[in-house]
Amino acid sequence: MISFFRKIRQKFLEQNRITRYLLYAIGEIILVVIGILIALQVNNWNEERKITKRTSTYLRSLVDEIETNEEKLSYNLNYLDKNIEGTIQTMRLLKPTYEDSLSDEAIVKALNSHINPLYLSILERLVYNDLVSAGILEHIEDQQFKKEILNLGESLDYYDFYLERASNTWINYLMPYQIENFLVINSMDSIRGIAMPEIEISINRSAYVNNQYFDNQLRSKLIFYRNLAGHIDQMNQEMSSLKQEIISRIN
């Protein structure tokens, strides 16, 4: 093809057809420019397809992560609801009209059942973090959709915040109080599964029965647990909405 154009150009020059040669040269330049523009456009199309495919891959993975977190939040909310109800029952139990009517065994059972560390699942956020760090949000033009994805990150941050505050009620207040006033019998070593030696039950009744300080601790615990449960309810709604939005866009 190149040799063909060269022959035509040489023929024009030999015949002294300068005008025709110039027109031909201009046409050749235009064709080259058009070819370059077409190549650039094709390259842009290829890049856009790659970006679209990469974005869809991340969004599909985000849907999977959301579904995993929905299962964890369902467990967490059920756990919190039961713990909140058990704590309320314990508070009522520890305020008897006649203190002598409340046995030590009933107190021990209530404390062992409802006044414990907070066992909740940690939520997944690896895919979300990767999506943000990979710059995927820059390729999402719908600002409302982008905002919903960013809101997911904020919700995960708030979940960690509420979870830490709820956990601290046990670590900083209830656990030290239990160690000082209550001795649990027949505990199991949770790491090696070795039964601890049996010890005689020991409980400071006055530290629990009609005790305003302990009652205030339980009330503080309820506040933090209810805040966490409320946030979980809100997260479930937001994640469900975001999941459906993503599915409608990638299918």
Coordinates of N, CA and C in Angstrom, one line a residue:
M1 N 0.8 -1.2 0.0 CA 0.0 0.0 0.0 C 0.9 1.3 0.0
I2 N 1.9 1.2 0.8 CA 2.8 2.4 0.9 C 3.5 2.6 -0.4
S3 N 4.0 1.5 -1.1 CA 4.7 1.6 -2.4 C 3.7 2.1 -3.4
F4 N 2.4 1.8 -3.3 CA 1.4 2.2 -4.3 C 1.3 3.8 -4.2
F5 N 1.2 4.3 -3.0 CA 1.1 5.8 -2.9 C 2.4 6.5 -3.3
R6 N 3.5 5.8 -3.1 CA 4.8 6.4 -3.5 C 4.8 6.5 -5.0
K7 N 4.3 5.5 -5.7 CA 4.3 5.5 -7.2 C 3.4 6.6 -7.8
I8 N 2.3 6.8 -7.1 CA 1.4 7.8 -7.6 C 2.0 9.2 -7.4
R9 N 2.6 9.4 -6.2 CA 3.3 10.6 -5.9 C 4.4 10.9 -6.9
Q10 N 5.2 9.9 -7.2 CA 6.3 10.0 -8.1 C 5.8 10.4 -9.5
K11 N 4.7 9.8 -9.9 CA 4.1 10.0 -11.2 C 3.7 11.5 -11.4
F12 N 3.0 12.0 -10.3 CA 2.6 13.4 -10.3 C 3.8 14.3 -10.5
L13 N 4.9 14.0 -9.8 CA 6.1 14.9 -9.8 C 6.7 14.8 -11.2
E14 N 6.8 13.6 -11.8 CA 7.4 13.5 -13.1 C 6.6 14.3 -14.1
Q15 N 5.2 14.3 -14.0 CA 4.4 15.0 -15.0 C 4.2 16.5 -14.6
N16 N 4.9 16.9 -13.6 CA 4.9 18.3 -13.2 C 3.5 18.8 -12.8
R17 N 2.7 17.9 -12.2 CA 1.4 18.2 -11.8 C 1.4 18.6 -10.3
I18 N 1.9 19.8 -10.1 CA 2.2 20.2 -8.7 C 0.8 20.3 -7.9
T19 N -0.1 20.9 -8.6 CA -1.4 21.2 -7.9 C -2.1 19.9 -7.5
R20 N -2.1 18.9 -8.5 CA -2.7 17.6 -8.1 C -1.9 16.9 -7.0
Y21 N -0.6 17.1 -7.1 CA 0.2 16.4 -6.1 C -0.1 17.0 -4.7
L22 N -0.3 18.3 -4.6 CA -0.5 19.0 -3.3 C -1.9 18.5 -2.8
L23 N -2.9 18.4 -3.7 CA -4.2 17.9 -3.3 C -4.1 16.5 -2.8
Y24 N -3.3 15.7 -3.5 CA -3.1 14.3 -3.1 C -2.4 14.3 -1.7
A25 N -1.4 15.1 -1.6 CA -0.6 15.1 -0.3 C -1.5 15.5 0.9
I26 N -2.4 16.5 0.6 CA -3.3 16.9 1.7 C -4.3 15.8 2.0
G27 N -4.8 15.2 1.0 CA -5.7 14.1 1.2 C -5.0 12.9 2.0
E28 N -3.8 12.7 1.6 CA -3.0 11.6 2.3 C -2.9 12.0 3.8
I29 N -2.6 13.2 4.1 CA -2.5 13.7 5.5 C -3.8 13.5 6.2
I30 N -4.9 13.9 5.5 CA -6.2 13.8 6.2 C -6.5 12.3 6.5
L31 N -6.2 11.4 5.5 CA -6.4 10.0 5.8 C -5.6 9.5 7.0
V32 N -4.4 10.0 7.1 CA -3.5 9.6 8.2 C -4.1 10.0 9.5
V33 N -4.6 11.3 9.5 CA -5.2 11.9 10.7 C -6.4 11.1 11.1
I34 N -7.3 10.8 10.1 CA -8.5 10.1 10.4 C -8.1 8.7 10.9
G35 N -7.1 8.1 10.4 CA -6.7 6.8 10.9 C -6.2 6.8 12.3
I36 N -5.5 7.9 12.7 CA -5.0 8.0 14.0 C -6.2 8.2 15.0
L37 N -7.2 9.1 14.6 CA -8.4 9.3 15.4 C -9.2 8.1 15.6
I38 N -9.3 7.3 14.5 CA -10.1 6.0 14.6 C -9.4 5.1 15.6
A39 N -8.0 5.0 15.5 CA -7.3 4.2 16.4 C -7.4 4.6 17.8
L40 N -7.4 5.9 18.1 CA -7.6 6.4 19.4 C -8.9 6.1 19.9
Q41 N -10.0 6.3 19.1 CA -11.3 6.0 19.5 C -11.5 4.5 19.9
V42 N -10.9 3.6 19.0 CA -11.0 2.2 19.3 C -10.3 1.9 20.6
N43 N -9.1 2.6 20.8 CA -8.4 2.3 22.1 C -9.3 2.8 23.3
N44 N -10.0 4.0 23.1 CA -10.8 4.5 24.2 C -12.0 3.5 24.5
W45 N -12.5 3.0 23.4 CA -13.6 2.0 23.6 C -13.1 0.8 24.4
N46 N -11.9 0.3 24.0 CA -11.4 -0.8 24.7 C -11.1 -0.5 26.2
E47 N -10.6 0.7 26.4 CA -10.4 1.1 27.8 C -11.7 1.2 28.6
E48 N -12.7 1.7 28.0 CA -14.0 1.9 28.6 C -14.6 0.5 28.9
R49 N -14.4 -0.5 28.0 CA -14.9 -1.8 28.2 C -14.2 -2.5 29.4
K50 N -12.9 -2.2 29.5 CA -12.1 -2.8 30.6 C -12.6 -2.2 31.9
I51 N -12.8 -0.9 31.9 CA -13.2 -0.2 33.1 C -14.6 -0.7 33.6
T52 N -15.5 -0.8 32.6 CA -16.8 -1.3 32.9 C -16.8 -2.7 33.4
K53 N -16.0 -3.5 32.8 CA -15.9 -4.9 33.3 C -15.3 -5.0 34.7
R54 N -14.3 -4.2 34.9 CA -13.6 -4.1 36.3 C -14.6 -3.6 37.3
T55 N -15.3 -2.6 37.0 CA -16.3 -2.0 37.9 C -17.4 -3.0 38.3
S56 N -17.9 -3.7 37.2 CA -18.9 -4.7 37.5 C -18.4 -5.9 38.4
T57 N -17.1 -6.3 38.2 CA -16.5 -7.3 39.0 C -16.5 -6.9 40.4
Y58 N -16.0 -5.7 40.7 CA -16.0 -5.2 42.1 C -17.4 -5.1 42.7
L59 N -18.3 -4.6 41.9 CA -19.7 -4.5 42.4 C -20.3 -5.8 42.7
R60 N -20.0 -6.8 41.9 CA -20.6 -8.2 42.2 C -20.0 -8.7 43.5
S61 N -18.7 -8.5 43.7 CA -18.0 -8.9 44.9 C -18.6 -8.1 46.1
L62 N -18.9 -6.9 45.9 CA -19.5 -6.1 47.0 C -20.9 -6.6 47.4
V63 N -21.6 -7.1 46.4 CA -22.9 -7.7 46.7 C -22.7 -9.0 47.6
D64 N -21.7 -9.8 47.3 CA -21.4 -11.0 48.1 C -21.0 -10.6 49.5
E65 N -20.2 -9.5 49.6 CA -19.8 -9.1 50.9 C -21.0 -8.5 51.7
I66 N -21.9 -7.8 51.1 CA -23.1 -7.3 51.7 C -23.9 -8.5 52.3
E67 N -24.1 -9.5 51.4 CA -24.9 -10.6 51.8 C -24.3 -11.4 53.0
T68 N -23.0 -11.4 53.1 CA -22.3 -12.0 54.2 C -22.6 -11.2 55.5
N69 N -22.5 -9.9 55.3 CA -22.7 -9.0 56.5 C -24.1 -9.0 56.9
E70 N -25.1 -9.2 56.0 CA -26.5 -9.3 56.4 C -26.7 -10.5 57.3
E71 N -26.1 -11.6 57.0 CA -26.2 -12.8 57.8 C -25.6 -12.5 59.2
K72 N -24.5 -11.9 59.2 CA -23.8 -11.6 60.5 C -24.7 -10.6 61.3
L73 N -25.2 -9.6 60.7 CA -26.1 -8.6 61.4 C -27.3 -9.3 61.9
S74 N -27.9 -10.2 61.2 CA -29.1 -10.9 61.6 C -28.8 -11.7 62.9
Y75 N -27.6 -12.4 63.0 CA -27.2 -13.1 64.2 C -27.0 -12.1 65.3
N76 N -26.2 -11.0 65.0 CA -25.9 -10.0 66.0 C -27.2 -9.4 66.6
L77 N -28.1 -9.0 65.8 CA -29.3 -8.4 66.3 C -30.1 -9.3 67.1
N78 N -30.2 -10.6 66.8 CA -30.9 -11.6 67.6 C -30.2 -11.8 68.9
Y79 N -28.9 -11.8 68.9 CA -28.1 -11.9 70.2 C -28.4 -10.7 71.1
L80 N -28.3 -9.5 70.5 CA -28.5 -8.2 71.3 C -29.9 -8.2 71.9
D81 N -30.9 -8.6 71.0 CA -32.3 -8.5 71.6 C -32.5 -9.5 72.8
K82 N -31.9 -10.7 72.7 CA -32.0 -11.6 73.8 C -31.2 -11.1 75.0
N83 N -30.1 -10.5 74.8 CA -29.3 -10.0 75.9 C -29.9 -8.8 76.5
I84 N -30.6 -7.9 75.7 CA -31.3 -6.8 76.3 C -32.4 -7.2 77.2
E85 N -33.2 -8.2 76.6 CA -34.3 -8.7 77.4 C -33.9 -9.4 78.7
G86 N -32.8 -10.2 78.6 CA -32.2 -10.8 79.8 C -31.7 -9.8 80.8
T87 N -31.1 -8.8 80.4 CA -30.6 -7.7 81.3 C -31.8 -7.0 82.0
I88 N -32.9 -6.8 81.3 CA -34.0 -6.2 81.9 C -34.6 -7.1 83.0
Q89 N -34.7 -8.4 82.6 CA -35.2 -9.4 83.6 C -34.3 -9.4 84.9
T90 N -33.0 -9.3 84.6 CA -32.0 -9.3 85.8 C -32.2 -8.1 86.7
M91 N -32.4 -6.9 86.0 CA -32.6 -5.7 86.8 C -33.9 -5.8 87.6
R92 N -34.9 -6.4 87.1 CA -36.2 -6.6 87.9 C -36.0 -7.6 89.0
L93 N -35.2 -8.6 88.7 CA -35.0 -9.7 89.7 C -34.2 -9.1 90.9
L94 N -33.3 -8.2 90.6 CA -32.4 -7.7 91.7 C -33.1 -6.5 92.5
K95 N -34.3 -6.3 92.2 CA -35.0 -5.3 93.0 C -36.3 -5.9 93.6
P96 N -36.1 -6.9 94.5 CA -37.2 -7.6 95.1 C -37.8 -6.7 96.2
T97 N -39.1 -6.9 96.4 CA -39.7 -6.2 97.5 C -39.2 -6.7 98.9
Y98 N -39.0 -8.0 99.0 CA -38.4 -8.5 100.2 C -37.1 -9.2 99.8
E99 N -35.9 -8.7 100.2 CA -34.6 -9.2 99.8 C -34.4 -10.7 100.2
D100 N -35.0 -11.1 101.3 CA -34.8 -12.5 101.8 C -35.5 -13.5 100.8
S101 N -36.4 -13.0 100.0 CA -37.1 -13.9 99.1 C -36.3 -14.2 97.9
L102 N -35.1 -13.6 97.7 CA -34.3 -13.8 96.6 C -33.1 -14.6 97.0
S103 N -32.9 -15.8 96.4 CA -31.8 -16.7 96.8 C -30.6 -16.4 96.1
D104 N -29.4 -16.8 96.7 CA -28.1 -16.6 96.0 C -28.1 -17.4 94.7
E105 N -28.7 -18.5 94.7 CA -28.7 -19.3 93.4 C -29.4 -18.6 92.3
A106 N -30.5 -17.9 92.6 CA -31.2 -17.1 91.6 C -30.4 -16.0 91.1
I107 N -29.6 -15.3 92.0 CA -28.7 -14.2 91.6 C -27.6 -14.7 90.7
V108 N -27.0 -15.9 91.1 CA -25.9 -16.4 90.3 C -26.4 -16.8 88.9
K109 N -27.5 -17.4 88.8 CA -28.1 -17.9 87.5 C -28.3 -16.7 86.6
A110 N -28.8 -15.6 87.2 CA -29.1 -14.4 86.4 C -27.8 -13.8 85.9
L111 N -26.8 -13.7 86.8 CA -25.6 -13.0 86.4 C -24.8 -13.9 85.4
N112 N -24.8 -15.2 85.5 CA -24.1 -16.1 84.6 C -24.8 -16.1 83.2
S113 N -26.1 -15.9 83.2 CA -26.9 -16.0 82.0 C -26.9 -14.7 81.2
H114 N -26.9 -13.5 81.8 CA -27.1 -12.3 81.1 C -26.0 -11.2 81.3
I115 N -25.2 -11.4 82.3 CA -24.1 -10.3 82.5 C -22.8 -10.9 82.0
N116 N -22.5 -10.9 80.7 CA -21.4 -11.5 80.1 C -20.7 -10.6 79.1
P117 N -19.5 -11.0 78.6 CA -18.9 -10.2 77.5 C -19.8 -10.2 76.3
L118 N -19.6 -9.3 75.4 CA -20.4 -9.1 74.2 C -19.8 -10.0 73.1
Y119 N -20.5 -11.0 72.6 CA -20.0 -11.8 71.6 C -20.7 -11.5 70.2
L120 N -20.2 -10.6 69.5 CA -20.8 -10.3 68.2 C -19.8 -10.5 67.1
S121 N -20.3 -10.8 65.9 CA -19.5 -11.0 64.7 C -18.9 -9.7 64.2
I122 N -17.7 -9.7 63.8 CA -17.1 -8.5 63.1 C -17.5 -8.5 61.6
L123 N -17.9 -7.4 61.1 CA -18.3 -7.3 59.7 C -17.2 -7.3 58.7
E124 N -17.5 -7.8 57.6 CA -16.5 -7.8 56.5 C -16.5 -6.5 55.8
R125 N -15.3 -6.0 55.4 CA -15.2 -4.8 54.6 C -14.0 -4.7 53.7
L126 N -13.4 -5.9 53.4 CA -12.2 -6.0 52.6 C -12.6 -5.5 51.1
V127 N -13.7 -6.0 50.6 CA -14.1 -5.7 49.2 C -14.4 -4.2 49.1
Y128 N -15.1 -3.7 50.1 CA -15.4 -2.2 50.1 C -14.1 -1.4 50.1
N129 N -13.2 -1.7 51.0 CA -11.9 -1.0 51.0 C -11.1 -1.1 49.7
D130 N -11.1 -2.3 49.1 CA -10.4 -2.5 47.9 C -11.1 -1.6 46.8
L131 N -12.4 -1.6 46.7 CA -13.1 -0.9 45.7 C -12.8 0.6 45.8
V132 N -12.7 1.1 47.0 CA -12.4 2.6 47.2 C -11.0 2.8 46.8
S133 N -10.1 2.0 47.3 CA -8.6 2.3 47.0 C -8.3 2.1 45.6
A134 N -9.0 1.2 44.9 CA -8.8 1.0 43.4 C -9.3 2.1 42.5
G135 N -10.0 3.1 43.1 CA -10.5 4.2 42.3 C -11.8 3.9 41.5
I136 N -12.5 2.8 41.9 CA -13.7 2.4 41.1 C -14.7 3.5 41.2
L137 N -14.8 4.2 42.3 CA -15.9 5.3 42.5 C -15.7 6.4 41.5
E138 N -14.4 6.6 41.0 CA -14.2 7.7 40.0 C -14.9 7.4 38.7
H139 N -15.2 6.1 38.4 CA -15.8 5.7 37.1 C -17.3 5.6 37.2
I140 N -17.9 5.9 38.4 CA -19.3 5.9 38.6 C -19.9 7.3 38.5
E141 N -20.6 7.5 37.4 CA -21.1 8.9 37.1 C -22.3 9.3 37.9
D142 N -23.1 8.3 38.3 CA -24.3 8.6 39.0 C -23.9 9.0 40.5
Q143 N -24.1 10.3 40.8 CA -23.7 10.8 42.1 C -24.4 10.2 43.2
Q144 N -25.7 9.9 43.0 CA -26.5 9.4 44.1 C -26.1 7.9 44.4
F145 N -25.8 7.2 43.4 CA -25.3 5.8 43.5 C -24.0 5.8 44.2
K146 N -23.1 6.7 43.8 CA -21.8 6.8 44.5 C -22.0 7.2 46.0
K147 N -22.9 8.1 46.3 CA -23.1 8.5 47.7 C -23.6 7.3 48.5
E148 N -24.5 6.4 47.9 CA -25.0 5.2 48.6 C -23.8 4.3 49.0
I149 N -22.9 4.1 48.0 CA -21.7 3.3 48.3 C -20.9 3.9 49.4
L150 N -20.6 5.2 49.4 CA -19.8 5.8 50.4 C -20.5 5.7 51.8
N151 N -21.9 5.8 51.8 CA -22.6 5.7 53.0 C -22.4 4.3 53.7
L152 N -22.2 3.3 52.8 CA -21.9 2.0 53.4 C -20.7 2.0 54.2
G153 N -19.6 2.7 53.7 CA -18.4 2.8 54.5 C -18.6 3.5 55.8
E154 N -19.4 4.6 55.8 CA -19.7 5.3 57.0 C -20.5 4.4 58.0
S155 N -21.4 3.6 57.5 CA -22.2 2.7 58.4 C -21.3 1.7 59.0
L156 N -20.3 1.2 58.3 CA -19.4 0.2 58.8 C -18.5 0.8 59.9
D157 N -18.1 2.1 59.7 CA -17.3 2.8 60.7 C -18.2 3.0 62.0
Y158 N -19.4 3.4 61.8 CA -20.3 3.6 63.0 C -20.5 2.3 63.7
Y159 N -20.7 1.3 63.0 CA -20.9 -0.1 63.6 C -19.7 -0.4 64.5
D160 N -18.5 -0.2 64.0 CA -17.3 -0.5 64.8 C -17.3 0.4 66.1
F161 N -17.7 1.7 65.9 CA -17.7 2.6 67.0 C -18.7 2.2 68.1
Y162 N -20.0 1.9 67.7 CA -21.0 1.4 68.6 C -20.6 0.1 69.3
L163 N -20.0 -0.8 68.5 CA -19.6 -2.1 69.0 C -18.5 -1.9 70.1
E164 N -17.6 -1.0 69.8 CA -16.5 -0.8 70.8 C -17.1 -0.2 72.1
R165 N -18.0 0.7 72.0 CA -18.6 1.3 73.2 C -19.4 0.3 74.0
A166 N -20.1 -0.5 73.3 CA -20.9 -1.5 74.0 C -20.0 -2.6 74.6
S167 N -18.9 -2.9 74.0 CA -17.9 -3.9 74.5 C -17.3 -3.3 75.8
N168 N -17.0 -2.0 75.7 CA -16.3 -1.4 76.9 C -17.1 -1.3 78.1
T169 N -18.4 -1.5 78.0 CA -19.2 -1.5 79.3 C -18.9 -2.8 80.1
W170 N -18.6 -3.8 79.4 CA -18.1 -5.0 80.1 C -16.7 -4.9 80.5
I171 N -15.8 -4.5 79.6 CA -14.4 -4.5 79.9 C -14.0 -3.5 81.0
N172 N -14.6 -2.3 81.0 CA -14.2 -1.3 81.9 C -15.1 -1.2 83.2
Y173 N -16.3 -1.8 83.2 CA -17.2 -1.6 84.3 C -17.7 -2.9 84.9
L174 N -18.4 -3.7 84.1 CA -19.0 -4.9 84.6 C -18.0 -6.0 85.0
M175 N -17.0 -6.2 84.1 CA -16.1 -7.3 84.5 C -15.3 -7.0 85.7
P176 N -14.7 -5.8 85.9 CA -14.1 -5.5 87.2 C -15.0 -5.6 88.4
Y177 N -16.3 -5.2 88.2 CA -17.2 -5.3 89.3 C -17.5 -6.8 89.6
Q178 N -17.6 -7.6 88.6 CA -17.9 -9.0 88.8 C -16.7 -9.7 89.5
I179 N -15.5 -9.3 89.1 CA -14.3 -9.9 89.7 C -14.2 -9.6 91.2
E180 N -14.7 -8.4 91.5 CA -14.6 -7.9 92.9 C -15.7 -8.5 93.8
N181 N -16.9 -8.8 93.2 CA -18.0 -9.1 94.0 C -18.6 -10.5 93.7
F182 N -18.2 -11.2 92.7 CA -18.8 -12.4 92.3 C -17.8 -13.4 91.8
L183 N -18.0 -14.7 92.3 CA -17.0 -15.7 91.9 C -17.8 -16.8 91.2
V184 N -17.5 -17.1 90.0 CA -18.2 -18.1 89.2 C -17.6 -19.5 89.5
I185 N -18.4 -20.5 89.7 CA -18.0 -21.9 89.9 C -18.0 -22.7 88.6
N186 N -17.1 -23.7 88.6 CA -17.1 -24.7 87.5 C -16.9 -24.0 86.1
S187 N -16.0 -23.0 86.1 CA -15.7 -22.4 84.8 C -14.8 -23.3 84.0
M188 N -14.8 -23.1 82.7 CA -14.0 -23.9 81.8 C -12.9 -22.9 81.2
D189 N -11.7 -23.4 81.1 CA -10.7 -22.7 80.4 C -11.0 -22.7 78.9
S190 N -11.4 -21.5 78.3 CA -11.9 -21.5 77.0 C -10.8 -21.8 75.9
I191 N -9.5 -21.7 76.3 CA -8.5 -21.9 75.3 C -8.1 -23.4 75.2
R192 N -7.9 -24.0 76.4 CA -7.4 -25.4 76.4 C -8.5 -26.4 76.8
G193 N -9.6 -25.9 77.1 CA -10.7 -26.8 77.5 C -10.5 -27.6 78.7
I194 N -9.7 -27.1 79.7 CA -9.4 -27.7 80.9 C -10.4 -27.2 82.0
A195 N -11.0 -28.2 82.7 CA -12.0 -27.8 83.8 C -11.2 -27.1 84.9
M196 N -11.7 -26.0 85.4 CA -11.1 -25.3 86.5 C -11.5 -26.0 87.8
P197 N -10.7 -26.0 88.8 CA -11.1 -26.7 90.1 C -12.4 -26.0 90.7
E198 N -13.2 -26.9 91.2 CA -14.5 -26.4 91.8 C -14.1 -25.6 93.0
I199 N -14.8 -24.5 93.2 CA -14.6 -23.6 94.4 C -16.0 -23.3 94.9
E200 N -16.0 -23.0 96.2 CA -17.3 -22.7 96.9 C -17.8 -21.3 96.4
I201 N -19.1 -21.3 96.1 CA -19.7 -20.1 95.6 C -19.5 -18.9 96.6
S202 N -19.2 -17.8 96.1 CA -19.1 -16.6 96.9 C -19.7 -15.4 96.2
I203 N -20.6 -14.7 96.8 CA -21.3 -13.6 96.2 C -21.6 -12.6 97.2
N204 N -21.3 -11.3 96.9 CA -21.6 -10.2 97.7 C -23.0 -9.7 97.4
R205 N -24.0 -10.2 98.1 CA -25.4 -9.8 97.8 C -25.7 -8.3 97.8
S206 N -25.1 -7.6 98.7 CA -25.3 -6.2 98.7 C -24.8 -5.4 97.5
A207 N -23.9 -6.1 96.8 CA -23.3 -5.5 95.6 C -24.3 -5.6 94.4
Y208 N -25.4 -6.4 94.6 CA -26.3 -6.6 93.4 C -27.7 -6.3 93.8
V209 N -28.2 -6.8 95.0 CA -29.6 -6.6 95.3 C -29.9 -5.2 95.8
N210 N -30.8 -4.6 95.1 CA -31.2 -3.2 95.4 C -30.0 -2.3 95.5
N211 N -29.0 -2.5 94.6 CA -27.8 -1.7 94.6 C -27.9 -0.7 93.4
Q212 N -27.9 0.6 93.7 CA -28.1 1.6 92.7 C -26.9 1.7 91.7
Y213 N -25.7 1.5 92.2 CA -24.5 1.6 91.4 C -24.6 0.5 90.3
F214 N -24.9 -0.8 90.7 CA -24.9 -1.8 89.8 C -26.1 -1.7 88.8
D215 N -27.2 -1.2 89.3 CA -28.3 -0.9 88.5 C -28.0 0.1 87.4
N216 N -27.2 1.2 87.8 CA -26.8 2.2 86.8 C -25.9 1.6 85.7
Q217 N -25.0 0.7 86.2 CA -24.2 0.0 85.2 C -25.0 -0.7 84.1
L218 N -26.0 -1.5 84.6 CA -26.8 -2.2 83.7 C -27.7 -1.3 82.8
R219 N -28.1 -0.1 83.3 CA -28.8 0.8 82.5 C -27.9 1.4 81.4
S220 N -26.6 1.7 81.8 CA -25.7 2.2 80.8 C -25.4 1.1 79.7
K221 N -25.4 -0.1 80.1 CA -25.2 -1.2 79.2 C -26.4 -1.3 78.2
L222 N -27.6 -1.1 78.7 CA -28.8 -1.1 77.9 C -28.8 0.0 76.8
I223 N -28.3 1.2 77.3 CA -28.3 2.3 76.3 C -27.3 2.0 75.2
F224 N -26.1 1.5 75.5 CA -25.2 1.2 74.4 C -25.7 0.0 73.5
Y225 N -26.3 -1.0 74.1 CA -26.7 -2.1 73.4 C -27.9 -1.7 72.5
R226 N -28.8 -0.9 73.0 CA -29.9 -0.4 72.2 C -29.5 0.5 71.0
N227 N -28.5 1.3 71.3 CA -27.9 2.1 70.2 C -27.3 1.3 69.1
L228 N -26.6 0.2 69.5 CA -26.0 -0.7 68.5 C -27.1 -1.4 67.7
A229 N -28.1 -1.9 68.5 CA -29.2 -2.6 67.8 C -30.0 -1.7 66.8
G230 N -30.2 -0.4 67.2 CA -30.8 0.5 66.3 C -30.0 0.8 65.1
H231 N -28.7 0.9 65.2 CA -27.8 1.1 64.1 C -27.8 -0.1 63.2
I232 N -27.9 -1.3 63.7 CA -27.9 -2.5 62.9 C -29.2 -2.6 62.1
D233 N -30.3 -2.2 62.7 CA -31.6 -2.1 61.9 C -31.4 -1.1 60.7
Q234 N -30.8 0.0 61.0 CA -30.7 1.0 59.9 C -29.7 0.4 58.8
M235 N -28.6 -0.2 59.3 CA -27.7 -0.8 58.3 C -28.4 -1.8 57.4
N236 N -29.2 -2.7 58.0 CA -29.9 -3.7 57.2 C -30.7 -3.1 56.1
Q237 N -31.4 -2.0 56.4 CA -32.2 -1.3 55.4 C -31.3 -0.7 54.3
E238 N -30.3 0.0 54.7 CA -29.4 0.6 53.7 C -28.7 -0.4 52.9
M239 N -28.2 -1.5 53.5 CA -27.5 -2.5 52.7 C -28.4 -3.2 51.7
S240 N -29.6 -3.5 52.2 CA -30.6 -4.2 51.3 C -30.9 -3.3 50.1
S241 N -31.1 -2.0 50.3 CA -31.4 -1.0 49.2 C -30.2 -0.9 48.3
L242 N -29.0 -0.8 48.8 CA -27.8 -0.7 48.0 C -27.6 -2.0 47.2
K243 N -27.8 -3.2 47.8 CA -27.6 -4.4 47.1 C -28.6 -4.5 45.9
Q244 N -29.8 -4.2 46.1 CA -30.8 -4.2 45.0 C -30.4 -3.2 43.9
E245 N -29.9 -2.1 44.3 CA -29.4 -1.1 43.3 C -28.3 -1.6 42.4
I246 N -27.3 -2.2 43.1 CA -26.2 -2.8 42.4 C -26.6 -3.9 41.4
I247 N -27.4 -4.8 41.9 CA -27.9 -5.9 41.1 C -28.6 -5.4 39.8
S248 N -29.4 -4.3 40.0 CA -30.2 -3.8 38.8 C -29.2 -3.2 37.8
R249 N -28.0 -2.8 38.3 CA -27.1 -2.1 37.3 C -26.2 -3.1 36.6
I250 N -25.8 -4.2 37.3 CA -24.9 -5.1 36.7 C -25.5 -6.2 35.9
N251 N -26.8 -6.4 36.1 CA -27.5 -7.5 35.3 C -28.1 -7.0 34.0

